[in-house]
Amino acid sequence: MSSENRAIGRSASSDRAPIAIVAAMEDEIRPLQRHLDRPRKHLVGKQEVFAGELGRSRVVVVTTGDGANAATRGLTAVLESMEMRAIVVVGVAGALSPDLGKGSVVVCSQVRDEAGHMFEMDSDLVIKASRFEVAKMGMAISVDSIASNASQKGRLWQQYGSLPAQVVDLESAAYADLAARREIPCLVIRVVSDGHDESLPLDFNQFRNTDGGVDRAGVLREALRHPSLMPKLLKLRDRVRSSAVVLDQMVREVIVQ
């Protein structure tokens, strides 16, 4: 794919197309939804999207659901219904490398999956995102199982090269794969919700449904059975929400102009 085709806004048709801002969970993207000018909510198949404007750009805000299957299904429905000039993936992730603390912002120049597929992010978008003052350049590793404890994260970090600014998630590679297949410029931005040496309150893999998403009702039932879990889960939720505020600021300041 040539650089002319990969850059944003190089053709008349791409200039008119919106930018897709994509997240797995609504909590990761709710502040951005609230900042849309002239917002419109509609369904694309079974997929709910918000269309509107940020600054001078048309955008479509998409929440797919968590896990690779939901990510693929949700974004595919949107891409099959409308042309996009870029895909910007936002959300939280776990830190693999020790240089990342909670709240670190990682602009992913590369994304890879467990099968070894590597996806290069759009260089123009990476450069724009790197202007955000606190951003670090790094890589997202998408895995099939949630890295719920520090030892799992340590093993993954060693497995994938022990590089700086590496994060782990479930969906980035699924989004990047769809973008690559359709030759749409793509960028992934992740904010660290849990550090490399931190274990999550639960092994959320025990509560994943057949589609790979986390069963929130099951997590709530577990918390009700074990009340000491509730403060830890609420703290994690608050981290996700505070991360979404940072992502909203970053997208509006340096990505969408």
PDB file of C-alpha atoms in Angstrom:
ATOM      1  CA  MET A   1       0.000   0.000   0.000  1.00  0.00           C
ATOM      2  CA  SER A   2       1.526   3.328  -1.021  1.00  0.00           C
ATOM      3  CA  SER A   3       2.084   6.226   1.338  1.00  0.00           C
ATOM      4  CA  GLU A   4      -0.368   8.319  -0.712  1.00  0.00           C
ATOM      5  CA  ASN A   5      -3.154   5.831  -0.006  1.00  0.00           C
ATOM      6  CA  ARG A   6      -2.268   5.353   3.637  1.00  0.00           C
ATOM      7  CA  ALA A   7      -2.207   8.994   4.689  1.00  0.00           C
ATOM      8  CA  ILE A   8      -5.365  10.615   6.004  1.00  0.00           C
ATOM      9  CA  GLY A   9      -7.203  13.020   3.751  1.00  0.00           C
ATOM     10  CA  ARG A  10      -5.142  12.562   0.582  1.00  0.00           C
ATOM     11  CA  SER A  11      -8.192  12.015  -1.660  1.00  0.00           C
ATOM     12  CA  ALA A  12     -11.517  13.749  -2.061  1.00  0.00           C
ATOM     13  CA  SER A  13     -13.494  10.655  -1.090  1.00  0.00           C
ATOM     14  CA  SER A  14     -11.449  10.056   2.065  1.00  0.00           C
ATOM     15  CA  ASP A  15     -11.816  13.721   3.041  1.00  0.00           C
ATOM     16  CA  ARG A  16     -15.575  13.278   3.187  1.00  0.00           C
ATOM     17  CA  ALA A  17     -15.450   9.978   5.095  1.00  0.00           C
ATOM     18  CA  PRO A  18     -15.561   9.981   8.899  1.00  0.00           C
ATOM     19  CA  ILE A  19     -12.948   8.761  11.350  1.00  0.00           C
ATOM     20  CA  ALA A  20     -13.985   5.729  13.378  1.00  0.00           C
ATOM     21  CA  ILE A  21     -13.139   6.025  17.083  1.00  0.00           C
ATOM     22  CA  VAL A  22     -13.379   2.490  18.434  1.00  0.00           C
ATOM     23  CA  ALA A  23     -13.347   0.980  21.914  1.00  0.00           C
ATOM     24  CA  ALA A  24     -14.333  -2.334  23.426  1.00  0.00           C
ATOM     25  CA  MET A  25     -16.217  -0.966  26.450  1.00  0.00           C
ATOM     26  CA  GLU A  26     -18.495   2.042  26.718  1.00  0.00           C
ATOM     27  CA  ASP A  27     -16.695   3.245  29.862  1.00  0.00           C
ATOM     28  CA  GLU A  28     -13.569   3.669  27.724  1.00  0.00           C
ATOM     29  CA  ILE A  29     -15.223   6.063  25.306  1.00  0.00           C
ATOM     30  CA  ARG A  30     -18.144   7.739  27.100  1.00  0.00           C
ATOM     31  CA  PRO A  31     -16.411  11.141  27.609  1.00  0.00           C
ATOM     32  CA  LEU A  32     -15.723  11.319  23.881  1.00  0.00           C
ATOM     33  CA  GLN A  33     -19.358  10.577  23.098  1.00  0.00           C
ATOM     34  CA  ARG A  34     -20.375  13.497  25.300  1.00  0.00           C
ATOM     35  CA  HIS A  35     -18.168  15.901  23.359  1.00  0.00           C
ATOM     36  CA  LEU A  36     -19.709  15.103  19.962  1.00  0.00           C
ATOM     37  CA  ASP A  37     -21.291  18.022  18.196  1.00  0.00           C
ATOM     38  CA  ARG A  38     -24.650  17.245  16.601  1.00  0.00           C
ATOM     39  CA  PRO A  39     -24.620  13.643  17.862  1.00  0.00           C
ATOM     40  CA  ARG A  40     -26.842  11.045  16.251  1.00  0.00           C
ATOM     41  CA  LYS A  41     -27.318   7.514  17.531  1.00  0.00           C
ATOM     42  CA  HIS A  42     -28.282   4.757  15.139  1.00  0.00           C
ATOM     43  CA  LEU A  43     -27.955   1.033  14.577  1.00  0.00           C
ATOM     44  CA  VAL A  44     -25.706  -0.658  12.063  1.00  0.00           C
ATOM     45  CA  GLY A  45     -27.168  -4.136  12.075  1.00  0.00           C
ATOM     46  CA  LYS A  46     -27.142  -4.883  15.796  1.00  0.00           C
ATOM     47  CA  GLN A  47     -24.254  -2.508  16.382  1.00  0.00           C
ATOM     48  CA  GLU A  48     -25.050   0.825  18.052  1.00  0.00           C
ATOM     49  CA  VAL A  49     -22.917   3.761  16.906  1.00  0.00           C
ATOM     50  CA  PHE A  50     -22.804   7.489  17.592  1.00  0.00           C
ATOM     51  CA  ALA A  51     -22.141   9.783  14.653  1.00  0.00           C
ATOM     52  CA  GLY A  52     -21.260  13.425  15.013  1.00  0.00           C
ATOM     53  CA  GLU A  53     -18.483  15.970  14.697  1.00  0.00           C
ATOM     54  CA  LEU A  54     -15.341  16.753  16.662  1.00  0.00           C
ATOM     55  CA  GLY A  55     -13.851  20.034  15.571  1.00  0.00           C
ATOM     56  CA  ARG A  56     -13.821  20.021  11.776  1.00  0.00           C
ATOM     57  CA  SER A  57     -13.941  16.236  11.471  1.00  0.00           C
ATOM     58  CA  ARG A  58     -16.823  13.841  11.081  1.00  0.00           C
ATOM     59  CA  VAL A  59     -16.495  10.885  13.435  1.00  0.00           C
ATOM     60  CA  VAL A  60     -18.299   7.664  14.233  1.00  0.00           C
ATOM     61  CA  VAL A  61     -17.890   6.384  17.787  1.00  0.00           C
ATOM     62  CA  VAL A  62     -18.133   2.601  18.023  1.00  0.00           C
ATOM     63  CA  THR A  63     -18.310   0.341  21.085  1.00  0.00           C
ATOM     64  CA  THR A  64     -17.911  -3.273  19.995  1.00  0.00           C
ATOM     65  CA  GLY A  65     -17.875  -5.235  23.236  1.00  0.00           C
ATOM     66  CA  ASP A  66     -14.813  -6.878  24.746  1.00  0.00           C
ATOM     67  CA  GLY A  67     -12.885  -9.828  23.361  1.00  0.00           C
ATOM     68  CA  ALA A  68     -11.543 -10.432  19.862  1.00  0.00           C
ATOM     69  CA  ASN A  69     -14.758 -12.004  18.537  1.00  0.00           C
ATOM     70  CA  ALA A  70     -16.925  -9.070  19.560  1.00  0.00           C
ATOM     71  CA  ALA A  71     -14.292  -6.624  18.313  1.00  0.00           C
ATOM     72  CA  THR A  72     -14.211  -8.248  14.888  1.00  0.00           C
ATOM     73  CA  ARG A  73     -17.959  -8.596  14.589  1.00  0.00           C
ATOM     74  CA  GLY A  74     -18.762  -5.069  15.774  1.00  0.00           C
ATOM     75  CA  LEU A  75     -16.202  -3.212  13.680  1.00  0.00           C
ATOM     76  CA  THR A  76     -16.904  -5.359  10.608  1.00  0.00           C
ATOM     77  CA  ALA A  77     -20.575  -4.359  10.693  1.00  0.00           C
ATOM     78  CA  VAL A  78     -19.633  -0.695  10.725  1.00  0.00           C
ATOM     79  CA  LEU A  79     -16.987  -0.962   8.003  1.00  0.00           C
ATOM     80  CA  GLU A  80     -19.354  -2.835   5.730  1.00  0.00           C
ATOM     81  CA  SER A  81     -21.957  -0.097   6.053  1.00  0.00           C
ATOM     82  CA  MET A  82     -19.820   3.018   5.524  1.00  0.00           C
ATOM     83  CA  GLU A  83     -16.423   4.207   4.317  1.00  0.00           C
ATOM     84  CA  MET A  84     -13.932   5.308   6.969  1.00  0.00           C
ATOM     85  CA  ARG A  85     -10.847   7.417   6.361  1.00  0.00           C
ATOM     86  CA  ALA A  86      -9.134   6.185   9.539  1.00  0.00           C
ATOM     87  CA  ILE A  87      -9.652   3.951  12.552  1.00  0.00           C
ATOM     88  CA  VAL A  88      -8.443   5.133  15.955  1.00  0.00           C
ATOM     89  CA  VAL A  89      -8.659   2.484  18.685  1.00  0.00           C
ATOM     90  CA  VAL A  90      -8.743   3.700  22.286  1.00  0.00           C
ATOM     91  CA  GLY A  91      -9.037   1.991  25.646  1.00  0.00           C
ATOM     92  CA  VAL A  92      -7.217   0.582  28.638  1.00  0.00           C
ATOM     93  CA  ALA A  93      -4.624  -2.183  28.812  1.00  0.00           C
ATOM     94  CA  GLY A  94      -2.383  -3.949  31.277  1.00  0.00           C
ATOM     95  CA  ALA A  95       1.286  -2.999  31.466  1.00  0.00           C
ATOM     96  CA  LEU A  96       3.847  -5.633  30.566  1.00  0.00           C
ATOM     97  CA  SER A  97       6.995  -3.538  30.866  1.00  0.00           C
ATOM     98  CA  PRO A  98       8.169  -2.084  34.187  1.00  0.00           C
ATOM     99  CA  ASP A  99       8.607   1.417  32.731  1.00  0.00           C
ATOM    100  CA  LEU A 100       4.825   1.878  32.552  1.00  0.00           C
ATOM    101  CA  GLY A 101       2.931   3.033  35.604  1.00  0.00           C
ATOM    102  CA  LYS A 102      -0.818   3.208  36.064  1.00  0.00           C
ATOM    103  CA  GLY A 103      -2.181   5.963  33.858  1.00  0.00           C
ATOM    104  CA  SER A 104       0.675   5.840  31.333  1.00  0.00           C
ATOM    105  CA  VAL A 105      -0.428   6.676  27.790  1.00  0.00           C
ATOM    106  CA  VAL A 106       0.988   4.380  25.111  1.00  0.00           C
ATOM    107  CA  VAL A 107       0.828   5.237  21.417  1.00  0.00           C
ATOM    108  CA  CYS A 108       1.248   1.878  19.715  1.00  0.00           C
ATOM    109  CA  SER A 109       3.346   2.032  16.581  1.00  0.00           C
ATOM    110  CA  GLN A 110       2.951  -1.751  16.295  1.00  0.00           C
ATOM    111  CA  VAL A 111       0.353  -4.311  17.296  1.00  0.00           C
ATOM    112  CA  ARG A 112       0.844  -8.062  17.313  1.00  0.00           C
ATOM    113  CA  ASP A 113      -1.121 -11.148  18.232  1.00  0.00           C
ATOM    114  CA  GLU A 114      -0.214 -14.501  19.737  1.00  0.00           C
ATOM    115  CA  ALA A 115      -0.003 -16.119  16.313  1.00  0.00           C
ATOM    116  CA  GLY A 116       2.880 -13.804  15.420  1.00  0.00           C
ATOM    117  CA  HIS A 117       1.002 -11.474  13.070  1.00  0.00           C
ATOM    118  CA  MET A 118       2.424  -7.960  13.243  1.00  0.00           C
ATOM    119  CA  PHE A 119       0.515  -4.841  12.245  1.00  0.00           C
ATOM    120  CA  GLU A 120       2.233  -1.521  11.603  1.00  0.00           C
ATOM    121  CA  MET A 121       0.190   1.512  12.607  1.00  0.00           C
ATOM    122  CA  ASP A 122      -0.201   4.450  10.243  1.00  0.00           C
ATOM    123  CA  SER A 123       2.913   6.619  10.473  1.00  0.00           C
ATOM    124  CA  ASP A 124       1.041   9.915  10.062  1.00  0.00           C
ATOM    125  CA  LEU A 125      -1.324   9.058  12.902  1.00  0.00           C
ATOM    126  CA  VAL A 126       1.550   7.889  15.094  1.00  0.00           C
ATOM    127  CA  ILE A 127       3.345  11.187  14.558  1.00  0.00           C
ATOM    128  CA  LYS A 128       0.221  13.172  15.408  1.00  0.00           C
ATOM    129  CA  ALA A 129      -0.424  11.140  18.553  1.00  0.00           C
ATOM    130  CA  SER A 130       3.187  11.483  19.690  1.00  0.00           C
ATOM    131  CA  ARG A 131       2.575  15.219  20.122  1.00  0.00           C
ATOM    132  CA  PHE A 132       0.519  14.466  23.232  1.00  0.00           C
ATOM    133  CA  GLU A 133       2.911  15.544  25.956  1.00  0.00           C
ATOM    134  CA  VAL A 134       2.811  12.477  28.206  1.00  0.00           C
ATOM    135  CA  ALA A 135       2.532   9.806  25.492  1.00  0.00           C
ATOM    136  CA  LYS A 136       5.079   7.012  25.161  1.00  0.00           C
ATOM    137  CA  MET A 137       5.736   5.071  21.973  1.00  0.00           C
ATOM    138  CA  GLY A 138       5.263   1.333  22.317  1.00  0.00           C
ATOM    139  CA  MET A 139       3.528  -1.854  21.280  1.00  0.00           C
ATOM    140  CA  ALA A 140       0.253  -3.614  22.078  1.00  0.00           C
ATOM    141  CA  ILE A 141       0.202  -7.387  22.420  1.00  0.00           C
ATOM    142  CA  SER A 142      -3.243  -8.932  21.961  1.00  0.00           C
ATOM    143  CA  VAL A 143      -3.754 -12.288  23.664  1.00  0.00           C
ATOM    144  CA  ASP A 144      -6.644 -14.734  23.964  1.00  0.00           C
ATOM    145  CA  SER A 145      -6.749 -14.856  27.773  1.00  0.00           C
ATOM    146  CA  ILE A 146      -6.867 -11.914  30.164  1.00  0.00           C
ATOM    147  CA  ALA A 147      -3.513 -11.404  31.910  1.00  0.00           C
ATOM    148  CA  SER A 148      -4.961 -11.342  35.406  1.00  0.00           C
ATOM    149  CA  ASN A 149      -1.850 -11.490  37.549  1.00  0.00           C
ATOM    150  CA  ALA A 150       1.685 -10.183  37.720  1.00  0.00           C
ATOM    151  CA  SER A 151       3.342 -13.506  36.913  1.00  0.00           C
ATOM    152  CA  GLN A 152       1.358 -13.855  33.679  1.00  0.00           C
ATOM    153  CA  LYS A 153       2.354 -10.357  32.642  1.00  0.00           C
ATOM    154  CA  GLY A 154       5.980 -11.087  33.424  1.00  0.00           C
ATOM    155  CA  ARG A 155       5.952 -14.193  31.249  1.00  0.00           C
ATOM    156  CA  LEU A 156       4.325 -12.325  28.384  1.00  0.00           C
ATOM    157  CA  TRP A 157       6.866  -9.524  28.615  1.00  0.00           C
ATOM    158  CA  GLN A 158       9.732 -11.987  28.357  1.00  0.00           C
ATOM    159  CA  GLN A 159       7.997 -13.884  25.560  1.00  0.00           C
ATOM    160  CA  TYR A 160       7.545 -10.772  23.438  1.00  0.00           C
ATOM    161  CA  GLY A 161      11.019  -9.327  23.675  1.00  0.00           C
ATOM    162  CA  SER A 162      11.132  -7.504  27.035  1.00  0.00           C
ATOM    163  CA  LEU A 163      10.787  -4.169  25.249  1.00  0.00           C
ATOM    164  CA  PRO A 164       9.815  -0.839  26.811  1.00  0.00           C
ATOM    165  CA  ALA A 165       6.235   0.463  26.712  1.00  0.00           C
ATOM    166  CA  GLN A 166       4.586  -2.876  25.983  1.00  0.00           C
ATOM    167  CA  VAL A 167       0.945  -3.381  26.964  1.00  0.00           C
ATOM    168  CA  VAL A 168      -1.438  -6.318  26.777  1.00  0.00           C
ATOM    169  CA  ASP A 169      -5.084  -6.406  25.746  1.00  0.00           C
ATOM    170  CA  LEU A 170      -7.636  -8.600  23.992  1.00  0.00           C
ATOM    171  CA  GLU A 171      -8.823  -6.594  20.994  1.00  0.00           C
ATOM    172  CA  SER A 172      -6.156  -4.388  19.381  1.00  0.00           C
ATOM    173  CA  ALA A 173      -4.960  -7.004  16.907  1.00  0.00           C
ATOM    174  CA  ALA A 174      -8.530  -7.779  15.819  1.00  0.00           C
ATOM    175  CA  TYR A 175      -9.155  -4.109  15.027  1.00  0.00           C
ATOM    176  CA  ALA A 176      -5.768  -3.723  13.337  1.00  0.00           C
ATOM    177  CA  ASP A 177      -6.332  -6.805  11.197  1.00  0.00           C
ATOM    178  CA  LEU A 178      -9.629  -5.443   9.879  1.00  0.00           C
ATOM    179  CA  ALA A 179      -8.008  -2.102   9.113  1.00  0.00           C
ATOM    180  CA  ALA A 180      -5.120  -3.755   7.276  1.00  0.00           C
ATOM    181  CA  ARG A 181      -7.430  -5.938   5.180  1.00  0.00           C
ATOM    182  CA  ARG A 182      -9.362  -2.852   4.070  1.00  0.00           C
ATOM    183  CA  GLU A 183      -6.264  -0.631   3.733  1.00  0.00           C
ATOM    184  CA  ILE A 184      -7.604   1.900   6.234  1.00  0.00           C
ATOM    185  CA  PRO A 185      -5.057   3.912   8.270  1.00  0.00           C
ATOM    186  CA  CYS A 186      -5.141   2.727  11.871  1.00  0.00           C
ATOM    187  CA  LEU A 187      -3.798   3.755  15.249  1.00  0.00           C
ATOM    188  CA  VAL A 188      -4.084   2.147  18.697  1.00  0.00           C
ATOM    189  CA  ILE A 189      -3.799   4.227  21.885  1.00  0.00           C
ATOM    190  CA  ARG A 190      -3.893   2.525  25.268  1.00  0.00           C
ATOM    191  CA  VAL A 191      -3.858   3.872  28.823  1.00  0.00           C
ATOM    192  CA  VAL A 192      -2.467   1.555  31.502  1.00  0.00           C
ATOM    193  CA  SER A 193      -5.127   0.466  33.993  1.00  0.00           C
ATOM    194  CA  ASP A 194      -2.993  -2.055  35.894  1.00  0.00           C
ATOM    195  CA  GLY A 195       0.763  -2.160  36.341  1.00  0.00           C
ATOM    196  CA  HIS A 196       3.141  -4.923  35.368  1.00  0.00           C
ATOM    197  CA  ASP A 197       3.488  -6.052  39.003  1.00  0.00           C
ATOM    198  CA  GLU A 198      -0.211  -5.790  39.823  1.00  0.00           C
ATOM    199  CA  SER A 199      -2.784  -8.575  39.874  1.00  0.00           C
ATOM    200  CA  LEU A 200      -6.422  -7.871  39.039  1.00  0.00           C
ATOM    201  CA  PRO A 201      -9.069  -8.328  41.758  1.00  0.00           C
ATOM    202  CA  LEU A 202     -10.354 -11.462  40.010  1.00  0.00           C
ATOM    203  CA  ASP A 203      -9.294 -13.899  37.350  1.00  0.00           C
ATOM    204  CA  PHE A 204     -11.780 -12.494  34.860  1.00  0.00           C
ATOM    205  CA  ASN A 205     -11.170 -15.440  32.542  1.00  0.00           C
ATOM    206  CA  GLN A 206     -13.463 -17.446  34.817  1.00  0.00           C
ATOM    207  CA  PHE A 207     -16.329 -15.119  33.910  1.00  0.00           C
ATOM    208  CA  ARG A 208     -15.970 -14.986  30.135  1.00  0.00           C
ATOM    209  CA  ASN A 209     -18.895 -16.122  28.034  1.00  0.00           C
ATOM    210  CA  THR A 210     -18.812 -18.363  24.982  1.00  0.00           C
ATOM    211  CA  ASP A 211     -18.101 -15.334  22.780  1.00  0.00           C
ATOM    212  CA  GLY A 212     -15.046 -14.351  24.837  1.00  0.00           C
ATOM    213  CA  GLY A 213     -16.529 -11.306  26.564  1.00  0.00           C
ATOM    214  CA  VAL A 214     -16.624 -10.858  30.320  1.00  0.00           C
ATOM    215  CA  ASP A 215     -19.988 -11.657  31.906  1.00  0.00           C
ATOM    216  CA  ARG A 216     -20.497  -8.553  34.074  1.00  0.00           C
ATOM    217  CA  ALA A 217     -23.485 -10.103  35.829  1.00  0.00           C
ATOM    218  CA  GLY A 218     -21.317 -13.051  36.839  1.00  0.00           C
ATOM    219  CA  VAL A 219     -18.651 -10.722  38.180  1.00  0.00           C
ATOM    220  CA  LEU A 220     -21.288  -8.852  40.191  1.00  0.00           C
ATOM    221  CA  ARG A 221     -22.655 -12.077  41.662  1.00  0.00           C
ATOM    222  CA  GLU A 222     -19.143 -13.055  42.702  1.00  0.00           C
ATOM    223  CA  ALA A 223     -18.638  -9.664  44.343  1.00  0.00           C
ATOM    224  CA  LEU A 224     -21.903 -10.026  46.238  1.00  0.00           C
ATOM    225  CA  ARG A 225     -20.756 -13.412  47.513  1.00  0.00           C
ATOM    226  CA  HIS A 226     -17.390 -11.928  48.528  1.00  0.00           C
ATOM    227  CA  PRO A 227     -18.003  -8.306  49.622  1.00  0.00           C
ATOM    228  CA  SER A 228     -14.298  -7.608  50.065  1.00  0.00           C
ATOM    229  CA  LEU A 229     -13.994  -7.686  46.261  1.00  0.00           C
ATOM    230  CA  MET A 230     -16.330  -4.774  45.698  1.00  0.00           C
ATOM    231  CA  PRO A 231     -13.948  -1.925  46.682  1.00  0.00           C
ATOM    232  CA  LYS A 232     -11.224  -3.404  44.467  1.00  0.00           C
ATOM    233  CA  LEU A 233     -13.576  -3.743  41.503  1.00  0.00           C
ATOM    234  CA  LEU A 234     -14.855  -0.205  41.957  1.00  0.00           C
ATOM    235  CA  LYS A 235     -11.287   1.080  42.080  1.00  0.00           C
ATOM    236  CA  LEU A 236     -10.532  -0.684  38.803  1.00  0.00           C
ATOM    237  CA  ARG A 237     -13.677   0.769  37.245  1.00  0.00           C
ATOM    238  CA  ASP A 238     -12.612   4.248  38.370  1.00  0.00           C
ATOM    239  CA  ARG A 239      -9.247   3.766  36.693  1.00  0.00           C
ATOM    240  CA  VAL A 240     -10.978   2.878  33.440  1.00  0.00           C
ATOM    241  CA  ARG A 241     -13.143   5.972  33.674  1.00  0.00           C
ATOM    242  CA  SER A 242     -10.245   8.283  34.457  1.00  0.00           C
ATOM    243  CA  SER A 243      -8.325   6.751  31.554  1.00  0.00           C
ATOM    244  CA  ALA A 244     -11.263   7.543  29.278  1.00  0.00           C
ATOM    245  CA  VAL A 245     -11.009  11.218  30.238  1.00  0.00           C
ATOM    246  CA  VAL A 246      -7.350  11.255  29.163  1.00  0.00           C
ATOM    247  CA  LEU A 247      -8.165   9.465  25.906  1.00  0.00           C
ATOM    248  CA  ASP A 248     -10.945  11.936  25.180  1.00  0.00           C
ATOM    249  CA  GLN A 249      -8.543  14.847  25.659  1.00  0.00           C
ATOM    250  CA  MET A 250      -5.875  13.225  23.522  1.00  0.00           C
ATOM    251  CA  VAL A 251      -8.185  12.361  20.635  1.00  0.00           C
ATOM    252  CA  ARG A 252      -9.691  15.843  20.525  1.00  0.00           C
ATOM    253  CA  GLU A 253      -6.373  17.687  20.870  1.00  0.00           C
ATOM    254  CA  VAL A 254      -4.041  15.786  18.567  1.00  0.00           C
ATOM    255  CA  ILE A 255      -5.960  13.239  16.492  1.00  0.00           C
ATOM    256  CA  VAL A 256      -9.198  14.861  15.410  1.00  0.00           C
ATOM    257  CA  GLN A 257      -8.726  18.474  14.289  1.00  0.00           C
TER     258      GLN A 257
END
